[in-house]
Amino acid sequence: MKRLSRTVDSPGDLGTEVIAVPDDASIEIELRLESVMEGVLVTGTAHAPLKGECVRCLEPLSQECEVEFQEMFSYPDADDRSHENVDTGDDAEEEGPLYLEDDLFDLEPVLRDAVVLSLPLQPVCREDCPGLCPDCGARLADDPDHHHEEAVDIRWAALQELASSMKDDEKDVPRDGGDDSQEK
Ligand SMILES: [Zn+2]
Ligand SMILES: [Zn+2]
Protein backbone atom coordinates (compact mmCIF):
# COMPACT_ATOMS: atom_id res chain seq x y z
CA MET A 1 0.00 0.00 0.00
CA LYS A 2 1.25 3.43 -0.90
CA ARG A 3 0.06 6.95 -0.29
CA LEU A 4 0.67 9.80 -2.67
CA SER A 5 -0.08 13.50 -2.70
CA ARG A 6 0.04 15.38 -5.93
CA THR A 7 -0.86 18.80 -7.17
CA VAL A 8 -1.71 18.69 -10.85
CA ASP A 9 -2.82 21.20 -13.43
CA SER A 10 -6.43 21.05 -14.44
CA PRO A 11 -6.80 18.92 -17.56
CA GLY A 12 -9.01 21.69 -18.91
CA ASP A 13 -12.64 21.82 -19.86
CA LEU A 14 -13.51 20.24 -16.54
CA GLY A 15 -17.08 21.10 -15.66
CA THR A 16 -20.36 22.23 -17.09
CA GLU A 17 -21.59 25.39 -18.75
CA VAL A 18 -22.57 26.97 -15.46
CA ILE A 19 -19.72 25.88 -13.22
CA ALA A 20 -16.28 24.41 -13.83
CA VAL A 21 -12.74 24.08 -12.61
CA PRO A 22 -10.85 26.96 -14.23
CA ASP A 23 -8.43 25.76 -16.89
CA ASP A 24 -5.50 27.39 -15.12
CA ALA A 25 -6.36 25.97 -11.71
CA SER A 26 -4.46 23.27 -9.94
CA ILE A 27 -6.07 20.27 -8.35
CA GLU A 28 -4.83 18.70 -5.16
CA ILE A 29 -5.02 14.96 -5.14
CA GLU A 30 -4.49 12.49 -2.34
CA LEU A 31 -4.17 8.90 -3.41
CA ARG A 32 -4.01 5.54 -1.76
CA LEU A 33 -2.67 2.82 -4.00
CA GLU A 34 -3.30 -0.75 -2.98
CA SER A 35 -1.70 -3.65 -4.69
CA VAL A 36 -4.22 -6.41 -5.18
CA MET A 37 -4.19 -9.65 -7.12
CA GLU A 38 -5.37 -8.31 -10.45
CA GLY A 39 -3.90 -4.83 -10.35
CA VAL A 40 -3.92 -1.65 -8.34
CA LEU A 41 -6.88 -0.29 -6.46
CA VAL A 42 -6.75 3.50 -6.46
CA THR A 43 -8.70 5.37 -3.83
CA GLY A 44 -8.46 9.11 -3.53
CA THR A 45 -9.79 12.55 -2.98
CA ALA A 46 -9.42 15.59 -5.17
CA HIS A 47 -9.78 19.19 -4.15
CA ALA A 48 -10.27 21.89 -6.75
CA PRO A 49 -11.51 25.46 -7.03
CA LEU A 50 -14.65 26.15 -9.04
CA LYS A 51 -15.82 29.19 -10.88
CA GLY A 52 -19.23 29.72 -12.32
CA GLU A 53 -22.20 31.94 -12.18
CA CYS A 54 -25.38 32.00 -10.15
CA VAL A 55 -28.21 30.61 -12.28
CA ARG A 56 -30.64 33.05 -10.70
CA CYS A 57 -28.81 36.36 -10.69
CA LEU A 58 -25.88 35.59 -13.04
CA GLU A 59 -23.40 36.91 -10.50
CA PRO A 60 -19.98 35.23 -10.74
CA LEU A 61 -19.33 32.80 -7.96
CA SER A 62 -16.42 30.83 -6.58
CA GLN A 63 -16.71 27.56 -4.78
CA GLU A 64 -14.55 24.59 -4.03
CA CYS A 65 -15.20 20.99 -4.69
CA GLU A 66 -13.90 17.99 -2.88
CA VAL A 67 -14.61 14.62 -4.39
CA GLU A 68 -13.78 11.05 -3.60
CA PHE A 69 -13.18 8.34 -6.11
CA GLN A 70 -12.11 4.75 -6.31
CA GLU A 71 -11.06 2.83 -9.34
CA MET A 72 -9.49 -0.50 -10.10
CA PHE A 73 -6.67 -0.51 -12.62
CA SER A 74 -5.99 -4.04 -13.81
CA TYR A 75 -2.80 -5.54 -15.12
CA PRO A 76 -3.20 -5.74 -18.89
CA ASP A 77 -2.97 -9.52 -19.00
CA ALA A 78 -4.61 -10.20 -15.69
CA ASP A 79 -8.08 -10.85 -16.97
CA ASP A 80 -8.16 -11.74 -20.60
CA ARG A 81 -11.68 -12.95 -20.20
CA SER A 82 -13.23 -9.61 -19.39
CA HIS A 83 -10.85 -7.86 -21.73
CA GLU A 84 -11.73 -9.84 -24.82
CA ASN A 85 -15.01 -11.54 -24.40
CA VAL A 86 -17.33 -9.24 -22.63
CA ASP A 87 -19.95 -8.40 -25.18
CA THR A 88 -20.71 -4.91 -24.09
CA GLY A 89 -23.35 -4.31 -26.71
CA ASP A 90 -24.44 -0.92 -27.87
CA ASP A 91 -25.79 0.40 -24.63
CA ALA A 92 -22.56 -0.15 -22.73
CA GLU A 93 -21.09 3.25 -23.31
CA GLU A 94 -19.61 3.08 -19.83
CA GLU A 95 -15.92 2.58 -19.59
CA GLY A 96 -14.92 -1.02 -19.29
CA PRO A 97 -12.14 -2.11 -17.02
CA LEU A 98 -9.22 0.29 -16.82
CA TYR A 99 -5.72 -1.02 -17.29
CA LEU A 100 -2.28 -0.21 -16.11
CA GLU A 101 0.00 0.70 -18.96
CA ASP A 102 3.68 0.19 -18.32
CA ASP A 103 3.02 0.49 -14.60
CA LEU A 104 1.23 3.80 -15.08
CA PHE A 105 -2.44 4.55 -14.80
CA ASP A 106 -4.37 7.40 -16.33
CA LEU A 107 -6.36 9.07 -13.62
CA GLU A 108 -7.85 11.79 -15.79
CA PRO A 109 -11.10 10.06 -16.82
CA VAL A 110 -11.69 8.98 -13.23
CA LEU A 111 -11.03 12.45 -11.92
CA ARG A 112 -13.16 13.99 -14.65
CA ASP A 113 -16.17 11.81 -13.87
CA ALA A 114 -15.89 12.37 -10.14
CA VAL A 115 -15.62 16.14 -10.43
CA VAL A 116 -18.31 16.61 -13.05
CA LEU A 117 -20.77 14.41 -11.17
CA SER A 118 -20.19 16.41 -7.99
CA LEU A 119 -20.97 19.78 -9.54
CA PRO A 120 -24.23 21.48 -8.67
CA LEU A 121 -26.65 21.51 -11.60
CA GLN A 122 -28.02 24.86 -10.54
CA PRO A 123 -25.29 26.74 -8.70
CA VAL A 124 -26.51 29.75 -6.75
CA CYS A 125 -24.57 32.55 -5.09
CA ARG A 126 -26.53 31.84 -1.93
CA GLU A 127 -29.38 29.51 -1.12
CA ASP A 128 -31.97 32.26 -0.93
CA CYS A 129 -30.75 34.29 -3.89
CA PRO A 130 -33.84 36.21 -5.03
CA GLY A 131 -32.63 36.43 -8.62
CA LEU A 132 -33.37 39.24 -11.00
CA CYS A 133 -36.31 41.61 -11.29
CA PRO A 134 -38.57 40.26 -14.04
CA ASP A 135 -39.38 43.80 -15.13
CA CYS A 136 -36.02 45.50 -15.38
CA GLY A 137 -33.39 42.80 -14.71
CA ALA A 138 -31.95 44.47 -11.61
CA ARG A 139 -30.32 42.14 -9.12
CA LEU A 140 -32.82 41.89 -6.28
CA ALA A 141 -30.23 40.96 -3.65
CA ASP A 142 -28.68 44.40 -4.10
CA ASP A 143 -32.01 46.12 -3.81
CA PRO A 144 -34.47 44.05 -1.77
CA ASP A 145 -37.16 46.73 -1.67
CA HIS A 146 -37.06 47.10 -5.40
CA HIS A 147 -40.43 47.34 -7.07
CA HIS A 148 -42.07 49.16 -9.91
CA GLU A 149 -45.00 51.51 -9.58
CA GLU A 150 -47.91 50.56 -11.74
CA ALA A 151 -46.01 48.08 -13.76
CA VAL A 152 -48.09 47.53 -16.86
CA ASP A 153 -47.88 44.28 -18.70
CA ILE A 154 -47.04 45.12 -22.27
CA ARG A 155 -49.78 42.80 -23.42
CA TRP A 156 -52.28 45.15 -21.80
CA ALA A 157 -50.57 48.35 -22.85
CA ALA A 158 -52.14 48.36 -26.31
CA LEU A 159 -55.59 47.89 -24.83
CA GLN A 160 -55.03 50.74 -22.42
CA GLU A 161 -53.95 52.94 -25.25
CA LEU A 162 -57.02 51.99 -27.21
CA ALA A 163 -59.26 52.69 -24.26
CA SER A 164 -57.79 56.10 -23.65
CA SER A 165 -57.89 56.99 -27.34
CA MET A 166 -61.58 56.13 -27.46
CA LYS A 167 -62.22 58.52 -24.63
CA ASP A 168 -59.98 61.11 -26.21
CA ASP A 169 -61.76 60.90 -29.55
CA GLU A 170 -64.92 62.17 -27.98
CA LYS A 171 -63.04 65.15 -26.65
CA ASP A 172 -61.01 65.45 -29.87
CA VAL A 173 -57.74 65.62 -27.98
CA PRO A 174 -54.64 64.20 -29.76
CA ARG A 175 -53.39 61.19 -27.91
CA ASP A 176 -49.79 61.12 -26.90
CA GLY A 177 -47.10 59.10 -28.54
CA GLY A 178 -49.29 57.36 -31.05
CA ASP A 179 -48.64 59.27 -34.23
CA ASP A 180 -45.15 59.68 -35.63
CA SER A 181 -46.17 62.04 -38.46
CA GLN A 182 -46.78 64.82 -36.01
CA GLU A 183 -43.22 64.75 -34.69
CA LYS A 184 -40.57 66.91 -36.27
ZN1 LIG B 1 -27.54 34.79 -7.16
ZN1 LIG C 1 -37.09 46.11 -11.62
Tab-separated table of C-alpha atoms and ligand atoms in Angstrom:
chain	number	residue	atom	x	y	z
A	1	MET	CA	0.000	0.000	0.000
A	2	LYS	CA	1.252	3.428	-0.901
A	3	ARG	CA	0.060	6.955	-0.289
A	4	LEU	CA	0.669	9.797	-2.670
A	5	SER	CA	-0.078	13.497	-2.700
A	6	ARG	CA	0.039	15.383	-5.934
A	7	THR	CA	-0.863	18.799	-7.171
A	8	VAL	CA	-1.707	18.695	-10.846
A	9	ASP	CA	-2.818	21.196	-13.432
A	10	SER	CA	-6.433	21.046	-14.440
A	11	PRO	CA	-6.804	18.918	-17.565
A	12	GLY	CA	-9.013	21.693	-18.910
A	13	ASP	CA	-12.641	21.821	-19.856
A	14	LEU	CA	-13.512	20.241	-16.540
A	15	GLY	CA	-17.080	21.097	-15.656
A	16	THR	CA	-20.363	22.233	-17.087
A	17	GLU	CA	-21.592	25.388	-18.745
A	18	VAL	CA	-22.574	26.973	-15.461
A	19	ILE	CA	-19.724	25.881	-13.221
A	20	ALA	CA	-16.282	24.412	-13.827
A	21	VAL	CA	-12.740	24.078	-12.612
A	22	PRO	CA	-10.851	26.963	-14.226
A	23	ASP	CA	-8.434	25.756	-16.890
A	24	ASP	CA	-5.497	27.393	-15.120
A	25	ALA	CA	-6.365	25.967	-11.711
A	26	SER	CA	-4.462	23.275	-9.939
A	27	ILE	CA	-6.066	20.268	-8.353
A	28	GLU	CA	-4.832	18.703	-5.161
A	29	ILE	CA	-5.017	14.961	-5.143
A	30	GLU	CA	-4.491	12.490	-2.345
A	31	LEU	CA	-4.170	8.897	-3.413
A	32	ARG	CA	-4.006	5.540	-1.763
A	33	LEU	CA	-2.671	2.819	-4.003
A	34	GLU	CA	-3.299	-0.746	-2.978
A	35	SER	CA	-1.704	-3.651	-4.692
A	36	VAL	CA	-4.222	-6.411	-5.182
A	37	MET	CA	-4.191	-9.650	-7.122
A	38	GLU	CA	-5.372	-8.309	-10.449
A	39	GLY	CA	-3.903	-4.827	-10.352
A	40	VAL	CA	-3.918	-1.645	-8.335
A	41	LEU	CA	-6.881	-0.290	-6.463
A	42	VAL	CA	-6.746	3.499	-6.459
A	43	THR	CA	-8.700	5.375	-3.832
A	44	GLY	CA	-8.457	9.106	-3.535
A	45	THR	CA	-9.794	12.547	-2.980
A	46	ALA	CA	-9.424	15.588	-5.167
A	47	HIS	CA	-9.777	19.187	-4.149
A	48	ALA	CA	-10.271	21.886	-6.753
A	49	PRO	CA	-11.509	25.464	-7.034
A	50	LEU	CA	-14.645	26.145	-9.037
A	51	LYS	CA	-15.820	29.187	-10.882
A	52	GLY	CA	-19.233	29.722	-12.316
A	53	GLU	CA	-22.204	31.942	-12.175
A	54	CYS	CA	-25.383	31.999	-10.153
A	55	VAL	CA	-28.206	30.607	-12.282
A	56	ARG	CA	-30.637	33.045	-10.696
A	57	CYS	CA	-28.807	36.365	-10.686
A	58	LEU	CA	-25.882	35.594	-13.040
A	59	GLU	CA	-23.405	36.909	-10.499
A	60	PRO	CA	-19.982	35.232	-10.744
A	61	LEU	CA	-19.329	32.801	-7.955
A	62	SER	CA	-16.419	30.825	-6.580
A	63	GLN	CA	-16.708	27.558	-4.781
A	64	GLU	CA	-14.549	24.592	-4.034
A	65	CYS	CA	-15.199	20.994	-4.688
A	66	GLU	CA	-13.898	17.989	-2.885
A	67	VAL	CA	-14.607	14.622	-4.387
A	68	GLU	CA	-13.777	11.049	-3.600
A	69	PHE	CA	-13.181	8.338	-6.110
A	70	GLN	CA	-12.107	4.754	-6.306
A	71	GLU	CA	-11.063	2.828	-9.339
A	72	MET	CA	-9.490	-0.503	-10.103
A	73	PHE	CA	-6.666	-0.511	-12.621
A	74	SER	CA	-5.989	-4.041	-13.810
A	75	TYR	CA	-2.804	-5.538	-15.118
A	76	PRO	CA	-3.196	-5.742	-18.890
A	77	ASP	CA	-2.968	-9.518	-19.004
A	78	ALA	CA	-4.613	-10.202	-15.688
A	79	ASP	CA	-8.080	-10.854	-16.975
A	80	ASP	CA	-8.160	-11.742	-20.597
A	81	ARG	CA	-11.682	-12.954	-20.199
A	82	SER	CA	-13.231	-9.609	-19.389
A	83	HIS	CA	-10.850	-7.856	-21.728
A	84	GLU	CA	-11.729	-9.840	-24.819
A	85	ASN	CA	-15.006	-11.541	-24.404
A	86	VAL	CA	-17.329	-9.240	-22.632
A	87	ASP	CA	-19.954	-8.400	-25.178
A	88	THR	CA	-20.712	-4.907	-24.093
A	89	GLY	CA	-23.350	-4.314	-26.707
A	90	ASP	CA	-24.440	-0.924	-27.872
A	91	ASP	CA	-25.786	0.396	-24.628
A	92	ALA	CA	-22.559	-0.145	-22.728
A	93	GLU	CA	-21.089	3.247	-23.310
A	94	GLU	CA	-19.614	3.082	-19.827
A	95	GLU	CA	-15.921	2.577	-19.594
A	96	GLY	CA	-14.920	-1.022	-19.292
A	97	PRO	CA	-12.140	-2.109	-17.016
A	98	LEU	CA	-9.223	0.285	-16.815
A	99	TYR	CA	-5.724	-1.019	-17.290
A	100	LEU	CA	-2.280	-0.209	-16.108
A	101	GLU	CA	-0.002	0.700	-18.958
A	102	ASP	CA	3.685	0.193	-18.319
A	103	ASP	CA	3.017	0.490	-14.598
A	104	LEU	CA	1.225	3.798	-15.079
A	105	PHE	CA	-2.437	4.554	-14.803
A	106	ASP	CA	-4.366	7.401	-16.332
A	107	LEU	CA	-6.358	9.075	-13.622
A	108	GLU	CA	-7.847	11.789	-15.794
A	109	PRO	CA	-11.098	10.056	-16.817
A	110	VAL	CA	-11.690	8.978	-13.227
A	111	LEU	CA	-11.035	12.454	-11.923
A	112	ARG	CA	-13.163	13.993	-14.647
A	113	ASP	CA	-16.171	11.806	-13.872
A	114	ALA	CA	-15.888	12.365	-10.140
A	115	VAL	CA	-15.618	16.136	-10.429
A	116	VAL	CA	-18.311	16.614	-13.048
A	117	LEU	CA	-20.768	14.409	-11.165
A	118	SER	CA	-20.188	16.415	-7.993
A	119	LEU	CA	-20.967	19.778	-9.541
A	120	PRO	CA	-24.228	21.480	-8.669
A	121	LEU	CA	-26.650	21.510	-11.598
A	122	GLN	CA	-28.024	24.859	-10.539
A	123	PRO	CA	-25.292	26.743	-8.701
A	124	VAL	CA	-26.510	29.750	-6.749
A	125	CYS	CA	-24.572	32.551	-5.088
A	126	ARG	CA	-26.525	31.839	-1.927
A	127	GLU	CA	-29.380	29.507	-1.116
A	128	ASP	CA	-31.967	32.264	-0.928
A	129	CYS	CA	-30.746	34.291	-3.894
A	130	PRO	CA	-33.836	36.207	-5.027
A	131	GLY	CA	-32.627	36.430	-8.618
A	132	LEU	CA	-33.369	39.239	-11.002
A	133	CYS	CA	-36.311	41.612	-11.289
A	134	PRO	CA	-38.573	40.255	-14.039
A	135	ASP	CA	-39.383	43.800	-15.126
A	136	CYS	CA	-36.024	45.500	-15.376
A	137	GLY	CA	-33.395	42.803	-14.708
A	138	ALA	CA	-31.952	44.468	-11.615
A	139	ARG	CA	-30.316	42.141	-9.115
A	140	LEU	CA	-32.824	41.893	-6.278
A	141	ALA	CA	-30.231	40.957	-3.648
A	142	ASP	CA	-28.676	44.401	-4.105
A	143	ASP	CA	-32.010	46.121	-3.809
A	144	PRO	CA	-34.466	44.052	-1.770
A	145	ASP	CA	-37.164	46.732	-1.671
A	146	HIS	CA	-37.060	47.103	-5.398
A	147	HIS	CA	-40.430	47.335	-7.073
A	148	HIS	CA	-42.069	49.155	-9.911
A	149	GLU	CA	-44.999	51.509	-9.580
A	150	GLU	CA	-47.913	50.555	-11.744
A	151	ALA	CA	-46.011	48.076	-13.763
A	152	VAL	CA	-48.093	47.532	-16.859
A	153	ASP	CA	-47.882	44.279	-18.696
A	154	ILE	CA	-47.038	45.116	-22.268
A	155	ARG	CA	-49.782	42.796	-23.423
A	156	TRP	CA	-52.281	45.151	-21.805
A	157	ALA	CA	-50.572	48.351	-22.849
A	158	ALA	CA	-52.139	48.355	-26.313
A	159	LEU	CA	-55.593	47.886	-24.834
A	160	GLN	CA	-55.031	50.743	-22.418
A	161	GLU	CA	-53.947	52.944	-25.247
A	162	LEU	CA	-57.024	51.994	-27.211
A	163	ALA	CA	-59.258	52.691	-24.259
A	164	SER	CA	-57.789	56.096	-23.652
A	165	SER	CA	-57.893	56.990	-27.338
A	166	MET	CA	-61.580	56.132	-27.459
A	167	LYS	CA	-62.220	58.519	-24.633
A	168	ASP	CA	-59.983	61.106	-26.210
A	169	ASP	CA	-61.759	60.895	-29.549
A	170	GLU	CA	-64.925	62.173	-27.976
A	171	LYS	CA	-63.040	65.147	-26.648
A	172	ASP	CA	-61.011	65.453	-29.866
A	173	VAL	CA	-57.736	65.623	-27.982
A	174	PRO	CA	-54.635	64.197	-29.758
A	175	ARG	CA	-53.391	61.186	-27.907
A	176	ASP	CA	-49.792	61.122	-26.901
A	177	GLY	CA	-47.099	59.103	-28.543
A	178	GLY	CA	-49.294	57.359	-31.054
A	179	ASP	CA	-48.637	59.274	-34.235
A	180	ASP	CA	-45.154	59.681	-35.634
A	181	SER	CA	-46.174	62.037	-38.456
A	182	GLN	CA	-46.779	64.817	-36.012
A	183	GLU	CA	-43.223	64.751	-34.689
A	184	LYS	CA	-40.566	66.910	-36.272
B	1	ZN	ZN	-27.541	34.789	-7.160
B	2	ZN	ZN	-37.095	46.105	-11.618
